[in-house]
């Protein structure tokens, strides 16, 4: 996977011949939503421009198939829209809300963290709030601080919200279907740099009932010397690093949790018990970030298995800057992951 | 810049600077998020900023170049920022240019977020006993954010020296204002807030200047906030790469007919204020100024990686 190409808004190049049969992540999310809207008439969509000019093309064609009642362009009123999704969910619907950039969820956080997320608990389990909020995220595209963050740690921190992060087309489709069918609020983080990427899929990709359950990590590459836990683009950066390090005789296991809430603790802990070393990598801000949660989990549950102090990579805590050299300086990548791994395995 | 000729010059400078930015993006000299241009909306910023004095503060939107130019910011340093260079106003950290010394605060990232902040600046101006005012630009789309309603009520209650300038360009990205706002105008909302409201032709820089000047005079005299809606038309896409499939060719062609620069130039010529030669000279000067700004930006160094870690804390 290429480093940061900053071509998000440019026309895509020709699809490589070997990738022609592979679905893109954008297409996979679209397909999952289309199938679920066909299957369940209570599923509907709200978002800015999702019918008229779909941002990043994820909702392309849905308005034509399902009409403007079910694919609703909203005014620029995020508090009202997220709140309306909560209310519609209480009223028996299954709303999907798109934010053009996930960072903008900040405007409507109360409706999520204090309404959607708490209502079931505070009513003693009387109500259900099944909604999905789709949040394009991530940096490396030269889009500046409010369009480039990876803020899932904020929401993994809050009780009552599930958090999904698909890194491949199969996962994008299967996790989206699980999200829509889930009876709880789900945040679905989509990395902008992955939208166009295409990934090979097994035949079950076509099965409209192939759902990827939340809380099951994927081992993307097996290895013996060190475990990397990574999500979204960092999965692919970690795989690139692992490939490079294999040539140096270092064997890296790459674990992709796929959902942060619920988190597949068993797979992560099991992997580190085997390898004895842990590196958690993410674009998230390091302080109180998801990387720290993974380190805490492993040190609590597998301290005795650790052969080296666990490490984490992430944004050290500065807003993602606009100018490319500045943005490069704050985001992890394959090179930095490889360097960290080398330092950890070399005595 | 308050003379008619000055207003025309400002509008042309905005148009040319932004065109150069879009050209640089098209050449792939600038990457990342595509330019947000004010093409067709230049009269709003030119007129509004002509009603302001030094010490007044303007809060901009994601279409910030127009007010930056209208407040006299240096095109070379604006361009350098848009090129992500360390010589830019924000040292390459954000394409929403700020120049505190000239009272321009760039707050483009989150739609409508600048409105409460501008109310707070107006509060400071009032509490500190100055007669300075704040003016905040926001779009028709932004007008539907809760932040705008809350701020308007607050500003009304506290009699803040604030001008709420709604730049209604007819669209919120692909959504026409007619399907986003049920009421006939945004200016009409003023009555509900207990504020004076004015609806002006945003393609007429003199009308905008006069409406904003009246609001500024009221604010300076302790009369509080005014809501001004300037009706204009976005001539290009939402961002420079936007193919505008949601707009008909006819609609766009009609909008170009009402181009404020074309209209104002014809008006000044008819009034005998602008000769062909003077017009050509002005264009040539602006062309040279912008070419120099582009050259400056190109020659400027990119920031050093370590600069990513500077400026977070005061
Ligand atoms: C809170 C928030 N919601 C959505 C966006 C995405 N967005 C960026 S510009 C824009 C259009 C806003 O329309 P308007 O206020 O009319 O300004 P215009 O673009 O027409 O100048 C939108 C929706 C955003 N930046 N922030
Ligand atoms: Mg608008």
XYZ file of C-alpha atoms and ligand atoms in Angstrom:
688
model
C 0.000 0.000 0.000
C 1.467 3.318 -1.022
C 2.384 5.866 1.557
C 0.378 9.088 1.679
C -0.515 9.951 -1.904
C -2.866 12.898 -1.236
C -4.933 12.056 -4.314
C -8.256 11.671 -2.534
C -10.044 14.236 -4.684
C -8.293 13.422 -7.970
C -9.803 11.072 -10.519
C -8.748 7.509 -9.775
C -6.214 5.896 -12.085
C -6.952 2.821 -14.148
C -7.692 -0.288 -12.118
C -4.832 -2.761 -12.257
C -5.795 -5.813 -14.356
C -5.314 -8.244 -11.457
C -7.582 -6.112 -9.248
C -10.478 -5.823 -11.670
C -12.506 -8.557 -10.027
C -11.846 -7.267 -6.532
C -14.378 -4.986 -4.874
C -13.267 -1.640 -3.481
C -13.957 -0.744 0.122
C -16.243 2.045 -1.043
C -18.179 -0.393 -3.226
C -18.366 -2.959 -0.448
C -19.946 -0.495 1.986
C -22.381 0.604 -0.701
C -23.311 -3.014 -1.442
C -23.858 -3.820 2.226
C -26.188 -0.853 2.676
C -28.061 -1.660 -0.531
C -28.642 -5.271 0.495
C -29.745 -4.301 3.984
C -32.131 -1.657 2.632
C -33.659 -4.283 0.353
C -33.921 -6.743 3.175
C -35.334 -4.437 5.843
C -37.702 -1.548 5.046
C -36.895 0.151 8.362
C -33.331 0.865 7.234
C -32.989 4.409 5.902
C -30.281 7.020 5.418
C -29.701 10.634 6.357
C -26.742 12.836 5.486
C -25.472 15.898 3.661
C -25.444 15.418 -0.131
C -25.874 11.641 0.140
C -28.593 11.688 -2.522
C -27.617 14.733 -4.605
C -23.835 14.396 -4.833
C -22.587 11.561 -2.634
C -19.363 12.597 -0.924
C -16.668 10.025 -1.746
C -19.374 8.155 -3.655
C -20.259 5.726 -0.880
C -24.024 6.222 -1.243
C -23.976 6.380 -5.049
C -27.088 4.889 -6.621
C -29.001 4.384 -3.368
C -31.295 7.369 -3.868
C -32.118 6.122 -7.364
C -33.061 2.699 -6.031
C -34.763 3.602 -2.756
C -36.023 7.142 -3.333
C -35.565 10.347 -1.406
C -37.760 9.294 1.519
C -35.272 6.603 2.437
C -32.110 8.382 1.278
C -32.590 11.829 2.747
C -30.383 14.805 2.017
C -30.293 16.836 5.182
C -29.535 20.463 5.824
C -26.254 21.237 7.551
C -27.736 20.562 11.007
C -25.812 17.738 12.633
C -27.357 18.002 16.090
C -30.842 17.718 14.627
C -29.867 14.882 12.306
C -28.089 12.717 14.880
C -30.869 13.460 17.350
C -33.456 12.553 14.741
C -31.627 9.298 14.134
C -31.860 8.532 17.849
C -35.572 9.317 17.829
C -36.239 7.352 14.669
C -34.369 4.412 16.183
C -36.561 4.623 19.291
C -39.520 4.683 16.915
C -38.629 1.404 15.260
C -36.441 2.505 12.359
C -32.809 1.689 11.631
C -31.164 4.923 10.527
C -27.765 5.203 8.913
C -26.241 8.681 9.149
C -23.313 9.817 7.044
C -20.899 12.532 8.062
C -18.823 13.882 5.184
C -15.834 13.886 7.471
C -16.052 12.008 10.737
C -14.367 14.863 12.584
C -17.623 16.846 12.299
C -19.303 14.470 14.721
C -17.842 16.760 17.384
C -20.731 19.118 16.655
C -23.334 16.515 17.647
C -21.558 14.495 20.309
C -24.213 14.965 22.979
C -26.859 13.282 20.869
C -24.521 10.329 20.519
C -22.763 9.917 23.849
C -25.492 11.103 26.197
C -28.632 10.255 24.247
C -28.081 7.343 21.860
C -25.526 5.645 24.080
C -27.199 6.052 27.458
C -30.905 5.726 26.763
C -31.122 1.983 26.962
C -29.267 1.830 30.265
C -31.046 4.773 31.839
C -34.452 3.342 30.946
C -33.586 0.057 32.593
C -33.342 -1.705 29.265
C -36.732 -0.592 27.949
C -35.587 0.920 24.664
C -33.294 0.033 21.782
C -31.296 2.552 19.764
C -30.198 0.786 16.574
C -28.350 3.334 14.498
C -25.187 3.517 12.438
C -23.116 6.644 11.989
C -20.625 6.493 9.123
C -17.474 8.502 9.708
C -14.810 8.973 7.030
C -11.590 9.431 8.961
C -7.844 9.477 8.807
C -4.974 11.572 7.537
C -2.402 11.462 4.796
C -4.629 13.322 2.356
C -3.594 16.933 2.932
C -7.028 17.860 4.165
C -6.026 19.750 7.309
C -6.780 19.237 10.962
C -10.583 19.104 11.000
C -10.746 16.656 8.088
C -7.997 14.218 8.987
C -8.349 12.904 12.489
C -8.984 9.404 13.808
C -11.172 10.044 16.804
C -12.500 6.575 17.636
C -10.690 6.515 20.971
C -13.084 9.250 22.168
C -16.026 6.984 21.573
C -14.464 3.692 22.640
C -13.982 5.550 25.921
C -17.695 6.286 26.262
C -20.005 3.475 27.387
C -22.781 2.239 25.132
C -21.262 2.756 21.675
C -19.858 0.111 19.380
C -16.945 1.025 17.135
C -16.071 -0.717 13.861
C -12.992 -0.103 11.667
C -12.887 -2.079 8.404
C -9.528 -2.559 6.686
C -10.553 -4.778 3.744
C -13.496 -5.036 1.367
C -14.787 -8.250 2.918
C -14.726 -6.652 6.351
C -16.261 -3.428 5.106
C -19.254 -5.310 3.799
C -19.611 -7.831 6.593
C -19.067 -5.352 9.390
C -21.495 -2.856 7.851
C -24.172 -5.526 7.712
C -23.494 -6.427 11.325
C -23.658 -2.734 12.230
C -27.035 -2.242 10.574
C -28.484 -5.377 12.177
C -27.111 -4.484 15.608
C -29.625 -3.107 18.115
C -27.128 -0.601 19.516
C -25.520 2.605 18.294
C -22.545 1.814 16.057
C -19.877 4.166 14.801
C -18.474 2.963 11.506
C -15.106 4.563 10.774
C -14.063 4.488 7.113
C -10.513 5.501 6.286
C -10.580 7.876 3.331
C -7.309 6.504 1.966
C -8.867 3.031 1.767
C -12.047 3.922 -0.143
C -10.611 3.195 -3.566
C -8.421 0.301 -2.551
C -9.482 -3.117 -3.846
C -9.054 -6.402 -2.039
C -9.573 -10.005 -3.069
C -12.621 -11.607 -1.501
C -13.836 -15.179 -0.968
C -17.126 -16.327 -2.563
C -19.115 -15.613 0.625
C -18.649 -11.909 -0.121
C -21.615 -12.291 -2.475
C -23.820 -13.892 0.163
C -26.320 -11.264 1.371
C -26.325 -12.923 4.782
C -22.584 -13.035 5.252
C -22.167 -10.936 8.356
C -18.886 -10.429 10.176
C -19.680 -10.498 13.857
C -18.313 -7.734 16.041
C -15.603 -8.582 18.542
C -13.592 -11.002 16.415
C -10.104 -9.934 15.444
C -8.463 -11.062 12.214
C -4.906 -12.363 12.203
C -3.686 -10.796 8.981
C -0.286 -12.428 9.068
C 1.074 -15.042 11.406
C 4.482 -14.589 13.022
C 6.587 -15.538 16.025
C 8.727 -12.610 17.152
C 6.335 -9.734 17.696
C 2.643 -8.865 17.539
C 1.511 -5.686 15.835
C -2.040 -4.628 16.657
C -3.263 -2.153 14.043
C -6.474 -0.928 12.420
C -7.539 0.618 9.077
C -4.609 1.799 6.936
C -2.143 0.878 9.637
C -2.991 -2.782 9.067
C -1.580 -2.422 5.575
C 1.395 -0.378 6.705
C 2.105 -3.065 9.314
C 1.833 -5.816 6.687
C 4.265 -3.939 4.465
C 6.652 -3.596 7.401
C 6.260 -7.285 8.246
C 7.045 -8.254 4.681
C 10.182 -6.113 4.658
C 11.301 -7.491 8.019
C 10.786 -11.089 6.953
C 13.752 -10.623 4.659
C 15.781 -9.644 7.734
C 14.683 -12.778 9.564
C 12.149 -11.048 11.820
C 8.775 -12.777 11.990
C 5.865 -10.418 12.685
C 2.250 -11.273 13.486
C -0.324 -8.646 12.492
C -3.618 -8.568 14.379
C -6.496 -6.381 13.205
C -9.162 -6.105 15.928
C -11.773 -4.918 13.370
C -13.966 -3.598 16.179
C -12.664 -1.670 19.175
C -15.947 -2.054 21.041
C -16.390 -4.937 21.525
C -12.652 -5.739 21.545
C -11.409 -9.263 20.918
C -9.160 -9.432 23.941
C -8.535 -13.159 23.649
C -6.957 -12.986 20.220
C -4.721 -10.058 21.117
C -3.581 -11.548 24.407
C -3.165 -14.985 22.833
C -0.976 -13.560 20.097
C 1.299 -11.746 22.534
C 1.567 -14.838 24.709
C 2.959 -16.535 21.617
C 5.287 -13.784 20.358
C 6.256 -12.106 23.644
C 6.294 -8.629 22.134
C 3.600 -6.036 21.405
C 3.522 -2.944 19.212
C 0.179 -1.103 18.964
C -0.022 1.200 15.959
C -2.744 3.645 15.054
C -3.254 7.127 13.637
C -5.122 8.004 16.827
C -3.609 10.558 19.171
C -1.382 8.656 21.598
C -2.527 10.188 24.866
C -5.490 8.149 26.112
C -5.608 6.639 22.644
C -6.668 3.139 21.710
C -3.020 2.058 21.565
C -2.735 2.639 25.305
C -5.821 0.514 25.948
C -4.238 -2.369 24.059
C -0.996 -2.029 25.980
C -2.914 -1.958 29.257
C -4.858 -5.063 28.293
C -1.718 -6.999 27.474
C 0.274 -5.864 30.491
C -2.606 -6.830 32.780
C -3.257 -10.182 31.197
C 0.076 -11.361 29.780
C 2.773 -9.461 31.647
C 4.739 -12.614 32.304
C 4.913 -13.426 28.616
C 6.499 -10.108 27.638
C 10.117 -10.296 26.498
C 10.374 -6.540 25.887
C 8.486 -3.463 27.054
C 5.427 -3.017 24.838
C 5.402 0.009 22.575
C 2.885 2.175 20.767
C 3.017 4.390 17.716
C 0.531 7.081 16.823
C 0.037 10.754 16.408
C 2.117 12.161 19.266
C -0.571 14.712 20.024
C -0.536 17.531 17.487
C -3.420 18.499 15.201
C -2.891 16.880 11.787
C -1.239 19.727 9.852
C -1.935 20.743 6.246
C 1.529 20.936 4.624
C 2.707 17.472 3.483
C 6.055 17.425 5.320
C 4.277 18.383 8.534
C 1.549 15.794 8.080
C 4.171 13.138 7.327
C 5.890 14.027 10.588
C 2.902 13.174 12.766
C 1.529 9.984 11.149
C 2.944 6.487 11.570
C 3.807 4.539 8.426
C 5.441 1.305 7.308
C 8.936 2.734 7.738
C 8.331 3.870 11.288
C 6.635 0.601 12.167
C 9.587 -1.380 10.818
C 12.050 0.787 12.738
C 10.117 0.320 15.976
C 9.953 -3.435 15.483
C 13.665 -3.690 14.760
C 14.452 -1.778 17.933
C 12.185 -4.085 19.952
C 13.481 -7.403 18.673
C 17.160 -6.521 18.546
C 18.653 -7.200 21.954
C -10.353 50.578 -1.004
C -13.595 52.322 -0.253
C -13.884 54.096 -3.552
C -15.790 52.459 -6.346
C -12.550 51.841 -8.190
C -11.030 50.415 -5.041
C -13.934 48.007 -4.675
C -13.561 46.835 -8.248
C -9.848 46.344 -7.728
C -10.472 44.245 -4.634
C -12.987 42.093 -6.460
C -10.627 41.525 -9.350
C -7.766 40.720 -7.017
C -9.892 38.108 -5.235
C -10.957 36.578 -8.537
C -7.427 36.418 -9.899
C -5.805 35.150 -6.723
C -8.333 32.365 -6.427
C -8.044 31.477 -10.090
C -4.282 31.141 -9.669
C -4.864 28.858 -6.690
C -7.262 26.675 -8.675
C -4.789 26.578 -11.574
C -2.031 25.450 -9.230
C -4.326 22.716 -7.939
C -5.190 21.660 -11.481
C -1.468 21.463 -12.311
C -1.021 19.265 -9.220
C 1.339 21.820 -7.698
C -0.928 21.838 -4.670
C -2.308 18.598 -3.299
C -4.869 17.684 -0.725
C -8.246 19.284 -0.308
C -9.374 21.146 -3.429
C -9.677 24.945 -3.342
C -12.909 26.509 -2.070
C -13.393 29.550 -4.281
C -15.596 32.627 -3.926
C -16.018 33.076 -7.654
C -19.146 35.192 -8.119
C -19.279 36.181 -4.462
C -16.498 38.784 -4.469
C -18.849 41.728 -3.990
C -19.912 40.478 -0.568
C -16.445 40.530 0.943
C -15.315 43.626 -0.923
C -18.391 45.569 0.160
C -18.502 44.303 3.740
C -14.833 44.831 4.488
C -14.972 48.345 3.014
C -17.290 49.247 5.893
C -14.754 48.192 8.539
C -11.885 49.985 10.281
C -8.575 48.750 11.639
C -9.215 46.974 14.932
C -12.471 45.482 13.767
C -12.285 41.714 13.499
C -13.593 39.478 10.747
C -14.239 35.744 11.104
C -14.117 33.852 7.838
C -15.579 30.605 6.495
C -14.033 27.859 4.377
C -14.306 30.400 1.531
C -11.916 32.738 3.308
C -9.763 34.164 0.546
C -12.215 36.890 -0.398
C -12.305 38.594 3.009
C -8.563 38.042 3.405
C -7.875 39.987 0.241
C -10.544 42.563 1.040
C -8.930 43.287 4.394
C -5.607 43.886 2.696
C -3.716 40.731 3.520
C -0.586 40.146 1.487
C -1.402 37.949 -1.544
C 2.098 36.488 -1.497
C 1.684 35.144 2.023
C -1.860 33.941 1.329
C -0.586 32.056 -1.699
C 2.349 30.661 0.249
C -0.069 29.205 2.801
C -2.206 27.673 0.077
C 0.989 26.089 -1.256
C 1.705 24.746 2.243
C 4.893 26.784 2.628
C 6.444 27.988 5.840
C 6.283 31.589 4.594
C 2.490 31.380 4.596
C 0.453 33.170 7.233
C -0.146 29.925 9.166
C 3.336 28.481 8.414
C 1.764 25.632 6.444
C -0.406 24.433 9.302
C -3.829 25.272 7.820
C -5.156 26.617 4.562
C -7.664 28.743 6.516
C -5.535 31.853 6.596
C -5.422 34.017 9.701
C -3.760 37.414 10.106
C -4.465 38.657 13.586
C -2.737 41.963 12.880
C -5.320 42.756 10.243
C -8.245 41.352 12.136
C -8.866 38.248 10.065
C -9.453 34.994 11.907
C -9.638 31.936 9.623
C -12.073 29.359 10.974
C -13.051 27.250 8.024
C -13.026 23.657 9.231
C -16.332 23.274 11.016
C -19.279 25.007 9.404
C -20.798 27.726 11.635
C -18.224 27.257 14.406
C -16.939 30.777 13.833
C -20.253 32.392 14.708
C -20.232 31.903 18.499
C -16.517 32.718 18.523
C -17.201 36.003 16.777
C -19.865 36.776 19.363
C -17.218 36.204 22.016
C -14.810 38.568 20.277
C -17.582 41.158 20.184
C -18.131 40.574 23.881
C -14.423 41.217 24.532
C -14.547 44.371 22.411
C -17.473 45.571 24.478
C -16.102 44.535 27.884
C -12.791 46.200 27.140
C -14.569 49.444 26.407
C -13.569 49.760 22.758
C -15.822 50.863 19.942
C -14.550 48.107 17.666
C -16.884 45.523 16.139
C -16.764 41.943 14.920
C -18.179 40.714 11.660
C -18.765 37.061 10.989
C -19.310 35.492 7.595
C -21.414 32.352 7.401
C -23.232 30.628 4.560
C -26.847 29.772 3.938
C -25.947 26.199 4.835
C -24.332 27.274 8.084
C -27.471 29.230 8.925
C -29.115 25.894 9.728
C -26.641 25.026 12.466
C -27.720 25.435 16.064
C -24.565 27.434 16.758
C -25.939 30.293 14.656
C -29.283 30.452 16.450
C -27.759 30.264 19.892
C -25.246 32.974 19.076
C -27.840 35.284 17.537
C -29.954 35.105 20.659
C -26.940 35.630 22.901
C -25.726 38.577 20.845
C -29.185 40.117 20.920
C -29.554 39.695 24.678
C -26.102 41.081 25.384
C -26.272 43.886 22.793
C -22.980 42.758 21.272
C -21.179 44.822 18.622
C -21.545 42.079 16.038
C -22.543 41.857 12.398
C -23.938 38.460 11.443
C -23.289 38.399 7.709
C -25.029 35.523 5.994
C -23.486 35.045 2.568
C -26.280 33.226 0.812
C -24.832 31.788 -2.388
C -27.804 29.537 -3.037
C -26.109 26.253 -2.187
C -24.832 24.132 0.638
C -22.524 21.941 -1.426
C -25.123 20.256 -3.697
C -28.202 21.261 -1.740
C -30.115 24.305 -3.021
C -31.153 26.669 -0.263
C -34.767 26.243 -1.329
C -34.789 22.662 -0.051
C -32.836 23.442 3.116
C -34.658 26.523 4.409
C -38.437 26.592 4.518
C -38.767 30.305 5.228
C -38.505 32.924 2.488
C -35.295 34.436 3.788
C -32.651 34.096 6.454
C -32.804 37.823 7.127
C -36.396 37.348 8.289
C -35.126 35.347 11.224
C -33.737 38.554 12.715
C -37.166 39.539 13.985
C -37.434 36.308 15.941
C -34.089 37.001 17.610
C -35.137 40.576 18.347
C -32.510 41.947 15.980
C -32.645 44.282 13.000
C -32.281 42.350 9.759
C -31.440 43.418 6.232
C -31.587 41.623 2.909
C -29.186 43.004 0.302
C -28.094 42.256 -3.222
C -24.806 40.499 -2.558
C -23.703 40.994 -6.132
C -23.704 44.772 -5.660
C -20.651 45.817 -3.640
C -22.102 49.259 -2.897
C -25.330 47.832 -1.530
C -23.382 45.429 0.679
C -21.038 48.205 1.831
C -23.937 50.482 2.755
C -25.913 47.811 4.599
C -22.859 46.699 6.556
C -21.841 50.314 7.213
C -25.233 50.957 8.807
C -24.860 47.835 10.938
C -21.330 48.846 11.935
C -22.447 52.350 12.876
C -25.195 50.902 15.049
C -22.787 48.476 16.712
C -20.175 51.182 17.388
C -22.825 53.383 18.939
C -23.817 50.629 21.370
C -26.888 49.557 19.433
C -25.869 45.907 19.201
C -26.072 43.221 16.597
C -27.504 43.231 13.062
C -28.223 40.277 10.805
C -27.434 41.006 7.161
C -28.231 38.485 4.451
C -26.326 39.106 1.223
C -27.811 37.195 -1.699
C -25.241 36.085 -4.205
C -24.536 33.121 -6.482
C -21.744 30.586 -6.378
C -20.439 30.443 -9.934
C -18.154 27.454 -9.574
C -18.370 24.152 -7.783
C -18.438 23.767 -4.027
C -14.739 22.962 -4.252
C -12.636 23.328 -7.385
C -12.956 19.655 -8.371
C -16.775 19.625 -8.094
C -18.332 18.759 -11.490
C -21.705 20.167 -10.312
C -23.822 17.400 -11.816
C -26.655 18.692 -9.645
C -26.885 22.014 -11.551
C -28.077 22.568 -15.086
C -25.886 24.226 -17.713
C -28.581 26.889 -18.120
C -28.563 27.723 -14.447
C -24.803 28.137 -14.425
C -24.862 30.216 -17.602
C -27.528 32.514 -16.140
C -25.468 32.909 -12.983
C -22.458 33.997 -15.030
C -24.627 36.642 -16.668
C -25.088 38.161 -13.216
C -21.353 38.018 -12.453
C -20.765 40.872 -10.016
C -17.447 41.888 -11.554
C -18.881 42.122 -15.031
C -21.849 44.070 -13.715
C -19.884 46.495 -11.569
C -17.318 47.164 -14.260
C -20.068 48.024 -16.725
C -21.691 50.261 -14.149
C -18.478 52.171 -13.453
C -17.798 52.531 -17.159
C -21.310 53.846 -17.758
C -20.860 56.351 -14.932
C -17.638 57.563 -16.528
C -15.543 56.335 -13.605
C -13.580 53.739 -15.535
C -11.993 54.071 -18.935
C -10.912 51.148 -21.086
C -7.272 52.043 -20.494
C -7.678 52.330 -16.733
C -9.436 48.992 -16.675
C -6.723 47.323 -18.733
C -4.018 48.865 -16.541
C -5.716 47.621 -13.403
C -5.984 44.112 -14.803
C -2.344 44.099 -15.847
C -1.239 45.248 -12.395
C -3.276 42.570 -10.705
C -1.993 39.951 -13.109
C 1.573 40.903 -12.234
C 0.842 40.996 -8.525
C -0.636 37.511 -8.573
C 2.114 36.128 -10.793
C 4.602 37.428 -8.234
C 2.618 35.846 -5.413
C 2.652 32.471 -7.164
C 6.366 32.782 -7.808
C 6.974 33.672 -4.163
C 4.979 30.648 -3.027
C 6.796 28.326 -5.402
C 10.202 29.567 -4.293
C 9.342 29.414 -0.612
C 10.660 26.504 1.447
C 8.330 23.826 2.733
C 8.244 23.548 6.525
C 10.758 21.360 8.335
C 9.261 18.211 9.908
C 10.111 19.446 13.403
C 7.821 22.444 12.839
C 4.899 20.026 13.089
C 5.512 20.043 16.831
C 5.656 23.817 17.244
C 2.831 26.255 18.018
C 0.536 23.905 19.921
C 0.887 25.705 23.233
C 0.876 29.405 24.021
C -20.298 20.972 10.985
C -19.973 20.750 9.560
N -20.843 20.110 8.777
C -20.561 19.907 7.479
C -19.400 20.346 6.943
C -19.101 20.088 5.476
N -19.201 21.302 4.721
C -18.117 22.038 4.400
S -18.507 23.401 3.555
C -20.151 23.029 3.587
C -21.157 23.897 2.911
C -21.743 24.893 3.794
O -22.623 25.649 3.032
P -22.730 27.192 3.241
O -22.709 27.486 4.698
O -23.875 27.671 2.462
O -21.379 27.767 2.660
P -20.884 27.776 1.142
O -20.109 26.520 0.950
O -22.047 27.850 0.263
O -19.987 28.951 1.046
C -20.362 21.853 4.266
C -21.682 21.244 4.477
C -18.507 21.005 7.797
N -17.318 21.472 7.349
N -18.807 21.208 9.094
Mg -23.978 28.423 0.583
